[in-house]
Amino acid sequence: MKFFHLSDLHIGKQLHHYNLRADQQHVLTEVIALAEEIRPDAILIAGDIYDKSVPSGEAVSLFDDFLTRLSNIQPAIPVLIIAGNHDSAQRLDYASRLLGRHHIYIAGKVPEMENEYLKRVTLTDGYGKVNFYLLPFLKPGYVRGLCGGELPESYTDAVKRILEREDINFGERNVLLSHQFYTGNGDAPSTCDSELLSVGGIDNVDISAVKGFDYVALGHLHGAQRAGADYIRYCGTLLKYSVSEAEHEKSLHVVELGAKGEPVCVKKIPVHPLRDVRKLRGNLADIIAQADPSHREDYVSVTLIDEIAPYKPKEQLEKMYSHILEVRIDNERTRKKLKFSEEDIRIEDPLSVFREFYKEMQNREMTVEEQGVLNKVFDAVKGDET
């Protein structure tokens, strides 16, 4: 069985102050063309359809057009969609039963009550059934009702509890769609500036929770990568959504499942963005002299290393590049300034700080009597804290 693995479309997103509608429409049209050419058995979209929980009318219209054009391909290709952390589960679930009649299966919310279960879509090929389980983005609090009112101990525990109650037959081929931050086997996932992750990794899900599946189609991280095993993968975004992604090679993941127990085959087909995201570094004169007209429309981040500040650098650069994201300066002066700002400022104690402040304001040192009064104030404050 062959299927496309997509995620993190982030429809409606802006790159700095630029609207990406045309860029997103361009790459989604390429996905449709590849679907018409390859004719996959299914298309999986693992969350973050939209960039905001309340998407604009323009964003909704673009996604609607994408689904409509996919549904026009005959024979019909099932499209399986889950909500990500950027999506509104309720909005994404709207009309899901009606869409299901047109082979578009959407899971916005995780099960919250005892009589609710994950949405499962079963397809068949020459080797038999393949069960696709749709697990939208979740937090432990979402599944409290399935745990007797108790809060699961961790994100891993929450995912395990959801899956254990599904009574999955692992003798068959099973695929999971999930939108979480998975880690395991010592792999340190590569993240980008455009992703929001919890401080300290409290939202990590250990891959032990999903190890029984034949393939795990993940969303959430923008760089394509494995998550501790070859069959547990982030496909990454189709477009570059931050300067930190400039070196990424974006692609469409085509996954092929053979018989039960056979290794999964993942083929990456490069996609061709309307505009690339690029980082340029050097002297202003060199960057202008080396500018390639074929890259004029790209989104560019420029770092200038001129020791003498050039005259109106952005205005000069705009003659060569029409979509400038930012212009930064990195020279000896800025490095010294940064080093100074990063130095630790040691504070001896509050009394010393106040003495310095008093001297600055009164242009004299504090008298012994004044210091005695101040000591009593600080002693009283310490007493209240204990």
PDB file of C-alpha atoms in Angstrom, residues 41-200:
ATOM      1  CA  ASP A  41      -3.951   4.616  -2.008  1.00  0.00           C
ATOM      2  CA  ALA A  42      -4.346   7.371   0.612  1.00  0.00           C
ATOM      3  CA  ILE A  43      -3.134  10.825   1.608  1.00  0.00           C
ATOM      4  CA  LEU A  44      -2.310  11.399   5.298  1.00  0.00           C
ATOM      5  CA  ILE A  45      -2.152  14.901   6.788  1.00  0.00           C
ATOM      6  CA  ALA A  46      -0.771  14.727  10.336  1.00  0.00           C
ATOM      7  CA  GLY A  47      -1.994  17.968  11.872  1.00  0.00           C
ATOM      8  CA  ASP A  48      -1.547  21.739  11.852  1.00  0.00           C
ATOM      9  CA  ILE A  49      -3.716  22.248   8.811  1.00  0.00           C
ATOM     10  CA  TYR A  50      -4.047  25.911   9.696  1.00  0.00           C
ATOM     11  CA  ASP A  51      -1.607  28.245  11.392  1.00  0.00           C
ATOM     12  CA  LYS A  52      -4.232  29.634  13.773  1.00  0.00           C
ATOM     13  CA  SER A  53      -7.104  28.050  15.663  1.00  0.00           C
ATOM     14  CA  VAL A  54      -9.397  30.653  14.102  1.00  0.00           C
ATOM     15  CA  PRO A  55      -8.202  30.686  10.482  1.00  0.00           C
ATOM     16  CA  SER A  56      -9.001  33.506   8.119  1.00  0.00           C
ATOM     17  CA  GLY A  57     -11.586  33.117   5.380  1.00  0.00           C
ATOM     18  CA  GLU A  58      -8.738  33.161   2.879  1.00  0.00           C
ATOM     19  CA  ALA A  59      -7.039  30.222   4.625  1.00  0.00           C
ATOM     20  CA  VAL A  60     -10.252  28.176   4.816  1.00  0.00           C
ATOM     21  CA  SER A  61     -10.934  28.855   1.149  1.00  0.00           C
ATOM     22  CA  LEU A  62      -7.450  27.671   0.160  1.00  0.00           C
ATOM     23  CA  PHE A  63      -7.763  24.397   2.072  1.00  0.00           C
ATOM     24  CA  ASP A  64     -11.278  23.852   0.745  1.00  0.00           C
ATOM     25  CA  ASP A  65      -9.965  24.264  -2.791  1.00  0.00           C
ATOM     26  CA  PHE A  66      -7.162  21.770  -2.071  1.00  0.00           C
ATOM     27  CA  LEU A  67      -9.576  19.119  -0.761  1.00  0.00           C
ATOM     28  CA  THR A  68     -12.033  19.724  -3.597  1.00  0.00           C
ATOM     29  CA  ARG A  69      -9.356  19.235  -6.234  1.00  0.00           C
ATOM     30  CA  LEU A  70      -8.088  16.089  -4.504  1.00  0.00           C
ATOM     31  CA  SER A  71     -11.625  14.678  -4.325  1.00  0.00           C
ATOM     32  CA  ASN A  72     -12.036  15.225  -8.071  1.00  0.00           C
ATOM     33  CA  ILE A  73      -9.286  12.678  -8.782  1.00  0.00           C
ATOM     34  CA  GLN A  74     -10.798   9.376  -9.874  1.00  0.00           C
ATOM     35  CA  PRO A  75     -10.777   6.731  -8.632  1.00  0.00           C
ATOM     36  CA  ALA A  76     -11.165   8.511  -5.293  1.00  0.00           C
ATOM     37  CA  ILE A  77      -8.149   8.797  -2.997  1.00  0.00           C
ATOM     38  CA  PRO A  78      -9.032   8.692   0.718  1.00  0.00           C
ATOM     39  CA  VAL A  79      -7.690  11.700   2.645  1.00  0.00           C
ATOM     40  CA  LEU A  80      -7.048  11.192   6.380  1.00  0.00           C
ATOM     41  CA  ILE A  81      -6.652  14.308   8.536  1.00  0.00           C
ATOM     42  CA  ILE A  82      -5.983  14.952  12.221  1.00  0.00           C
ATOM     43  CA  ALA A  83      -5.886  18.187  14.209  1.00  0.00           C
ATOM     44  CA  GLY A  84      -2.589  19.606  15.402  1.00  0.00           C
ATOM     45  CA  ASN A  85      -1.859  21.983  18.256  1.00  0.00           C
ATOM     46  CA  HIS A  86      -2.433  24.983  15.963  1.00  0.00           C
ATOM     47  CA  ASP A  87      -5.868  23.763  14.872  1.00  0.00           C
ATOM     48  CA  SER A  88      -9.262  24.142  16.496  1.00  0.00           C
ATOM     49  CA  ALA A  89     -10.523  20.597  17.023  1.00  0.00           C
ATOM     50  CA  GLN A  90     -14.150  21.697  16.897  1.00  0.00           C
ATOM     51  CA  ARG A  91     -13.748  23.702  13.702  1.00  0.00           C
ATOM     52  CA  LEU A  92     -11.831  20.936  11.979  1.00  0.00           C
ATOM     53  CA  ASP A  93     -14.451  18.366  13.012  1.00  0.00           C
ATOM     54  CA  TYR A  94     -17.241  20.431  11.426  1.00  0.00           C
ATOM     55  CA  ALA A  95     -19.045  18.443   8.720  1.00  0.00           C
ATOM     56  CA  SER A  96     -16.622  15.529   9.194  1.00  0.00           C
ATOM     57  CA  ARG A  97     -19.416  12.951   8.827  1.00  0.00           C
ATOM     58  CA  LEU A  98     -20.544  14.516   5.571  1.00  0.00           C
ATOM     59  CA  LEU A  99     -16.975  14.673   4.277  1.00  0.00           C
ATOM     60  CA  GLY A 100     -16.481  11.029   5.192  1.00  0.00           C
ATOM     61  CA  ARG A 101     -18.959  10.117   2.470  1.00  0.00           C
ATOM     62  CA  HIS A 102     -16.525  11.706   0.039  1.00  0.00           C
ATOM     63  CA  HIS A 103     -13.544   9.730   1.386  1.00  0.00           C
ATOM     64  CA  ILE A 104     -12.252  12.641   3.507  1.00  0.00           C
ATOM     65  CA  TYR A 105     -11.812  11.443   7.096  1.00  0.00           C
ATOM     66  CA  ILE A 106     -11.171  14.046   9.802  1.00  0.00           C
ATOM     67  CA  ALA A 107     -10.411  13.564  13.495  1.00  0.00           C
ATOM     68  CA  GLY A 108     -10.362  16.827  15.421  1.00  0.00           C
ATOM     69  CA  LYS A 109     -10.834  15.675  19.016  1.00  0.00           C
ATOM     70  CA  VAL A 110      -9.380  12.783  20.995  1.00  0.00           C
ATOM     71  CA  PRO A 111     -11.796  10.473  22.819  1.00  0.00           C
ATOM     72  CA  GLU A 112     -12.925  12.071  26.088  1.00  0.00           C
ATOM     73  CA  MET A 113     -15.712   9.760  27.247  1.00  0.00           C
ATOM     74  CA  GLU A 114     -15.753   6.004  27.892  1.00  0.00           C
ATOM     75  CA  ASN A 115     -17.929   5.352  24.843  1.00  0.00           C
ATOM     76  CA  GLU A 116     -15.638   7.273  22.478  1.00  0.00           C
ATOM     77  CA  TYR A 117     -12.764   5.767  20.494  1.00  0.00           C
ATOM     78  CA  LEU A 118     -10.210   6.830  17.916  1.00  0.00           C
ATOM     79  CA  LYS A 119     -11.406   7.180  14.348  1.00  0.00           C
ATOM     80  CA  ARG A 120     -10.159   4.197  12.355  1.00  0.00           C
ATOM     81  CA  VAL A 121     -10.080   3.904   8.573  1.00  0.00           C
ATOM     82  CA  THR A 122      -9.414   0.473   7.062  1.00  0.00           C
ATOM     83  CA  LEU A 123      -8.145   0.070   3.508  1.00  0.00           C
ATOM     84  CA  THR A 124      -7.105  -3.084   1.660  1.00  0.00           C
ATOM     85  CA  ASP A 125      -4.472  -4.078  -0.868  1.00  0.00           C
ATOM     86  CA  GLY A 126      -3.022  -7.316  -2.176  1.00  0.00           C
ATOM     87  CA  TYR A 127      -1.621  -8.180   1.255  1.00  0.00           C
ATOM     88  CA  GLY A 128      -4.874  -7.600   3.138  1.00  0.00           C
ATOM     89  CA  LYS A 129      -6.071  -4.883   5.505  1.00  0.00           C
ATOM     90  CA  VAL A 130      -4.265  -1.770   6.679  1.00  0.00           C
ATOM     91  CA  ASN A 131      -5.820  -0.028   9.676  1.00  0.00           C
ATOM     92  CA  PHE A 132      -5.196   3.717   9.984  1.00  0.00           C
ATOM     93  CA  TYR A 133      -5.720   5.138  13.482  1.00  0.00           C
ATOM     94  CA  LEU A 134      -6.261   8.891  13.725  1.00  0.00           C
ATOM     95  CA  LEU A 135      -4.863  10.384  16.958  1.00  0.00           C
ATOM     96  CA  PRO A 136      -5.225  14.197  17.089  1.00  0.00           C
ATOM     97  CA  PHE A 137      -3.020  16.420  19.240  1.00  0.00           C
ATOM     98  CA  LEU A 138      -3.657  15.913  22.930  1.00  0.00           C
ATOM     99  CA  LYS A 139      -2.663  17.104  26.366  1.00  0.00           C
ATOM    100  CA  PRO A 140      -2.985  14.865  29.442  1.00  0.00           C
ATOM    101  CA  GLY A 141      -5.940  16.915  30.656  1.00  0.00           C
ATOM    102  CA  TYR A 142      -7.917  16.076  27.510  1.00  0.00           C
ATOM    103  CA  VAL A 143      -8.208  12.395  28.494  1.00  0.00           C
ATOM    104  CA  ARG A 144      -8.895  12.802  32.198  1.00  0.00           C
ATOM    105  CA  GLY A 145     -12.392  11.408  31.625  1.00  0.00           C
ATOM    106  CA  LEU A 146     -10.904   8.138  30.338  1.00  0.00           C
ATOM    107  CA  CYS A 147      -8.717   7.768  33.431  1.00  0.00           C
ATOM    108  CA  GLY A 148     -11.342   7.800  36.154  1.00  0.00           C
ATOM    109  CA  GLY A 149     -10.986  11.548  36.579  1.00  0.00           C
ATOM    110  CA  GLU A 150      -7.266  11.299  37.294  1.00  0.00           C
ATOM    111  CA  LEU A 151      -4.731  13.265  35.288  1.00  0.00           C
ATOM    112  CA  PRO A 152      -2.259  11.031  33.392  1.00  0.00           C
ATOM    113  CA  GLU A 153       1.263  11.339  34.762  1.00  0.00           C
ATOM    114  CA  SER A 154       2.787  12.464  31.455  1.00  0.00           C
ATOM    115  CA  TYR A 155       2.151  12.909  27.760  1.00  0.00           C
ATOM    116  CA  THR A 156       3.548   9.420  27.198  1.00  0.00           C
ATOM    117  CA  ASP A 157       1.103   7.980  29.716  1.00  0.00           C
ATOM    118  CA  ALA A 158      -1.788   9.821  28.055  1.00  0.00           C
ATOM    119  CA  VAL A 159      -0.928   8.431  24.603  1.00  0.00           C
ATOM    120  CA  LYS A 160      -0.474   4.913  25.985  1.00  0.00           C
ATOM    121  CA  ARG A 161      -3.852   4.986  27.714  1.00  0.00           C
ATOM    122  CA  ILE A 162      -5.594   6.156  24.563  1.00  0.00           C
ATOM    123  CA  LEU A 163      -4.034   3.411  22.452  1.00  0.00           C
ATOM    124  CA  GLU A 164      -4.353   0.559  24.970  1.00  0.00           C
ATOM    125  CA  ARG A 165      -8.140   0.866  25.098  1.00  0.00           C
ATOM    126  CA  GLU A 166      -8.369   0.522  21.290  1.00  0.00           C
ATOM    127  CA  ASP A 167      -7.645  -3.235  21.468  1.00  0.00           C
ATOM    128  CA  ILE A 168      -5.495  -3.055  18.328  1.00  0.00           C
ATOM    129  CA  ASN A 169      -4.758  -6.297  16.487  1.00  0.00           C
ATOM    130  CA  PHE A 170      -1.011  -5.996  15.907  1.00  0.00           C
ATOM    131  CA  GLY A 171      -1.088  -9.141  13.803  1.00  0.00           C
ATOM    132  CA  GLU A 172      -2.472  -6.894  11.073  1.00  0.00           C
ATOM    133  CA  ARG A 173      -0.776  -3.892   9.495  1.00  0.00           C
ATOM    134  CA  ASN A 174      -1.488  -0.703  11.411  1.00  0.00           C
ATOM    135  CA  VAL A 175      -0.589   2.926  10.754  1.00  0.00           C
ATOM    136  CA  LEU A 176      -0.893   5.728  13.304  1.00  0.00           C
ATOM    137  CA  LEU A 177      -1.324   9.433  12.562  1.00  0.00           C
ATOM    138  CA  SER A 178      -0.177  11.546  15.500  1.00  0.00           C
ATOM    139  CA  HIS A 179       0.788  15.154  16.165  1.00  0.00           C
ATOM    140  CA  GLN A 180       3.079  15.246  19.225  1.00  0.00           C
ATOM    141  CA  PHE A 181       6.732  15.699  20.158  1.00  0.00           C
ATOM    142  CA  TYR A 182       8.129  12.152  20.060  1.00  0.00           C
ATOM    143  CA  THR A 183      11.580  11.166  21.319  1.00  0.00           C
ATOM    144  CA  GLY A 184      13.389   7.897  21.961  1.00  0.00           C
ATOM    145  CA  ASN A 185      16.445   5.698  21.473  1.00  0.00           C
ATOM    146  CA  GLY A 186      18.721   8.582  22.384  1.00  0.00           C
ATOM    147  CA  ASP A 187      17.884  10.573  19.257  1.00  0.00           C
ATOM    148  CA  ALA A 188      17.824  14.339  19.765  1.00  0.00           C
ATOM    149  CA  PRO A 189      15.195  15.736  17.399  1.00  0.00           C
ATOM    150  CA  SER A 190      16.063  18.726  15.263  1.00  0.00           C
ATOM    151  CA  THR A 191      13.782  21.684  15.894  1.00  0.00           C
ATOM    152  CA  CYS A 192      13.292  25.088  14.278  1.00  0.00           C
ATOM    153  CA  ASP A 193      12.463  28.636  15.325  1.00  0.00           C
ATOM    154  CA  SER A 194       8.957  28.264  13.902  1.00  0.00           C
ATOM    155  CA  GLU A 195       8.050  25.455  16.309  1.00  0.00           C
ATOM    156  CA  LEU A 196       6.749  25.972  19.827  1.00  0.00           C
ATOM    157  CA  LEU A 197       7.948  23.352  22.309  1.00  0.00           C
ATOM    158  CA  SER A 198       7.584  23.218  26.064  1.00  0.00           C
ATOM    159  CA  VAL A 199      10.524  24.309  28.177  1.00  0.00           C
ATOM    160  CA  GLY A 200      12.274  21.275  29.616  1.00  0.00           C
TER     161      GLY A 200
END
